[in-house]
Short mmCIF file of C-alpha atoms in Angstrom, two decimals:
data_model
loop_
_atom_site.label_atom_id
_atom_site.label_comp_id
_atom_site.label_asym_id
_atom_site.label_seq_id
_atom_site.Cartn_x
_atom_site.Cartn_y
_atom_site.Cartn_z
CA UNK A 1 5.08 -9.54 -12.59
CA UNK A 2 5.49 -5.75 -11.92
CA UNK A 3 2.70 -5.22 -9.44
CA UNK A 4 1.46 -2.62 -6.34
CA UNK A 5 1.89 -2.55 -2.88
CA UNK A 6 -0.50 -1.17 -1.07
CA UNK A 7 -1.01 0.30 2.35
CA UNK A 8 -4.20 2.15 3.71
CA UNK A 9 -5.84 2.95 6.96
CA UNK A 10 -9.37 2.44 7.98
CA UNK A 11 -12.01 5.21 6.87
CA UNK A 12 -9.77 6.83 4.19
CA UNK A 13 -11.28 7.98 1.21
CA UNK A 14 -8.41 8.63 -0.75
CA UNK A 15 -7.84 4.79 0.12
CA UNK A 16 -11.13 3.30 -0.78
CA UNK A 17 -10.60 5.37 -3.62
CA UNK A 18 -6.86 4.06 -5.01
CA UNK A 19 -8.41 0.39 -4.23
CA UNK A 20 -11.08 1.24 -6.33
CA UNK A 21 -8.94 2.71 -9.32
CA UNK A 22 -6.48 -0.43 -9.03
CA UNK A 23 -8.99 -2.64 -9.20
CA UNK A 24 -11.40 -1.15 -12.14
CA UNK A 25 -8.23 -0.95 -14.08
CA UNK A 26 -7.44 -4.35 -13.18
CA UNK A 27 -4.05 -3.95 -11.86
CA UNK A 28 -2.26 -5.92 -10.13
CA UNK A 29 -2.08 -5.69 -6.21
CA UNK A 30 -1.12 -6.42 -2.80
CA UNK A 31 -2.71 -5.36 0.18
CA UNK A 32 -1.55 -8.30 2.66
CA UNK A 33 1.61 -8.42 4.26
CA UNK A 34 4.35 -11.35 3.93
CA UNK A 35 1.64 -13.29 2.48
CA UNK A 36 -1.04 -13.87 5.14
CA UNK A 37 -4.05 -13.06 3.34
CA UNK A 38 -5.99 -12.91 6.64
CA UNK A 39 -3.71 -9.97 7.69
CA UNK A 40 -4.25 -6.87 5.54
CA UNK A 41 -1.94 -3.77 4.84
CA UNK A 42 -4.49 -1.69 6.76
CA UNK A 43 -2.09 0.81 8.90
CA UNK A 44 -4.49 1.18 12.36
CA UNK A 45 -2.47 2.60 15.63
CA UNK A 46 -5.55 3.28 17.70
CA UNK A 47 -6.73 -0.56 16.51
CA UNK A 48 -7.76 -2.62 20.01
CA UNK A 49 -5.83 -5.61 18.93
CA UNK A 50 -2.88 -4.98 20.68
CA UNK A 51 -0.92 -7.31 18.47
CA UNK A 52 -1.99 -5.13 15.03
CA UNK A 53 -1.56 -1.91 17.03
CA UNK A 54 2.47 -2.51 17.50
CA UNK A 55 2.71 -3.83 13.98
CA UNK A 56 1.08 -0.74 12.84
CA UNK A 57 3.17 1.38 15.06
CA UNK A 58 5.74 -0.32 13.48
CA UNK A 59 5.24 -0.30 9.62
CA UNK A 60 4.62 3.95 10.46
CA UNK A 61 8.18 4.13 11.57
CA UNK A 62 9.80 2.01 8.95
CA UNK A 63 7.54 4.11 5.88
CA UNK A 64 8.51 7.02 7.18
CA UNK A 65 12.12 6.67 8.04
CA UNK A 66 12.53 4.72 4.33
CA UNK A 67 9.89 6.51 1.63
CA UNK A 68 9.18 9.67 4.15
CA UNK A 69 5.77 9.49 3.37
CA UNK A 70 3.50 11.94 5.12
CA UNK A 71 -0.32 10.17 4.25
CA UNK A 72 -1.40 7.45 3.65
CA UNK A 73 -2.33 5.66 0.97
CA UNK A 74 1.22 4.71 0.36
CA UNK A 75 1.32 3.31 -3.16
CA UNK A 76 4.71 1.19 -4.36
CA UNK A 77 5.57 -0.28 -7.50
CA UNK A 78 7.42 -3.38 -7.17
CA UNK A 79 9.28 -5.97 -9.89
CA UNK A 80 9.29 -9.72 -9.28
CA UNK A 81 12.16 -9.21 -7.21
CA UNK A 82 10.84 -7.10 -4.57
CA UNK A 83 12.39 -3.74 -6.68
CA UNK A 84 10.55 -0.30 -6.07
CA UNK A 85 10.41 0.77 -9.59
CA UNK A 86 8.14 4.12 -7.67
CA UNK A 87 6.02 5.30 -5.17
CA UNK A 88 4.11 7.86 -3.83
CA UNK A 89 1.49 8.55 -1.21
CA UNK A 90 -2.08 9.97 -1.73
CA UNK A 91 -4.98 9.25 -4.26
CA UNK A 92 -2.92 9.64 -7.85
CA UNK A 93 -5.40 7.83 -10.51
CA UNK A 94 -2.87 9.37 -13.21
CA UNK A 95 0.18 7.61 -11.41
CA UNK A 96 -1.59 4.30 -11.61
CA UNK A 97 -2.93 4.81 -14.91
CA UNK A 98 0.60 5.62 -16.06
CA UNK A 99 2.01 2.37 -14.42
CA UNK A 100 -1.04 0.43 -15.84
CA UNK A 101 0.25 1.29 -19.22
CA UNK A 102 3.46 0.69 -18.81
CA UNK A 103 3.26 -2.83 -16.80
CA UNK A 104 1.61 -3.65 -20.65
CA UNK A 105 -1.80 -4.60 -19.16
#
């Protein structure tokens, strides 16, 4: 199932804002990484928990070296096998809208 990936940081209205677009249109998402659902996509490098501070530090360096995003929220359209089909950063509602229609929802 063609889905989103998404990543956010805390206090970011354009991120509270792309959740809340996904989900009114009832799309499809993921905002947990390798399928821990107690561990969220939420990118924090000032977080006190040392061990989601490096990960964050971490997922910053690989986003930008791969997609060269800029801001977050990073938004990425994936296929049942893990495929971008797109992605962009930033609060889009006609990107998602777009994909919503064409994922045949």
């Amino acid at each position: 199932m063609v889905h989103a990936v998404l990543y956010t940081k805390p206090k970011c209205v354009q991120c509270r804002m792309t959740k809340k677009k996904l989900e009114a249109l009832g799309f499809p998402y993921v905002d947990n990484y390798y399928g821990d659902y107690h561990e969220d996509n939420s990118i924090d490098i000032t977080s006190s928990d040392e061990r989601k501070r490096n990960w964050s530090i971490k997922k910053v360096e690989k986003l930008k070296d791969k997609y060269q995003i800029q801001q977050l929220p990073f938004i990425k359209i994936v296929d049942d096998d893990n495929n971008v089909l797109d992605s962009w950063n930033g609060f889009l509602p006609g990107k998602i809208t777009e994909w919503y229609g064409k994922i045949g929802q």
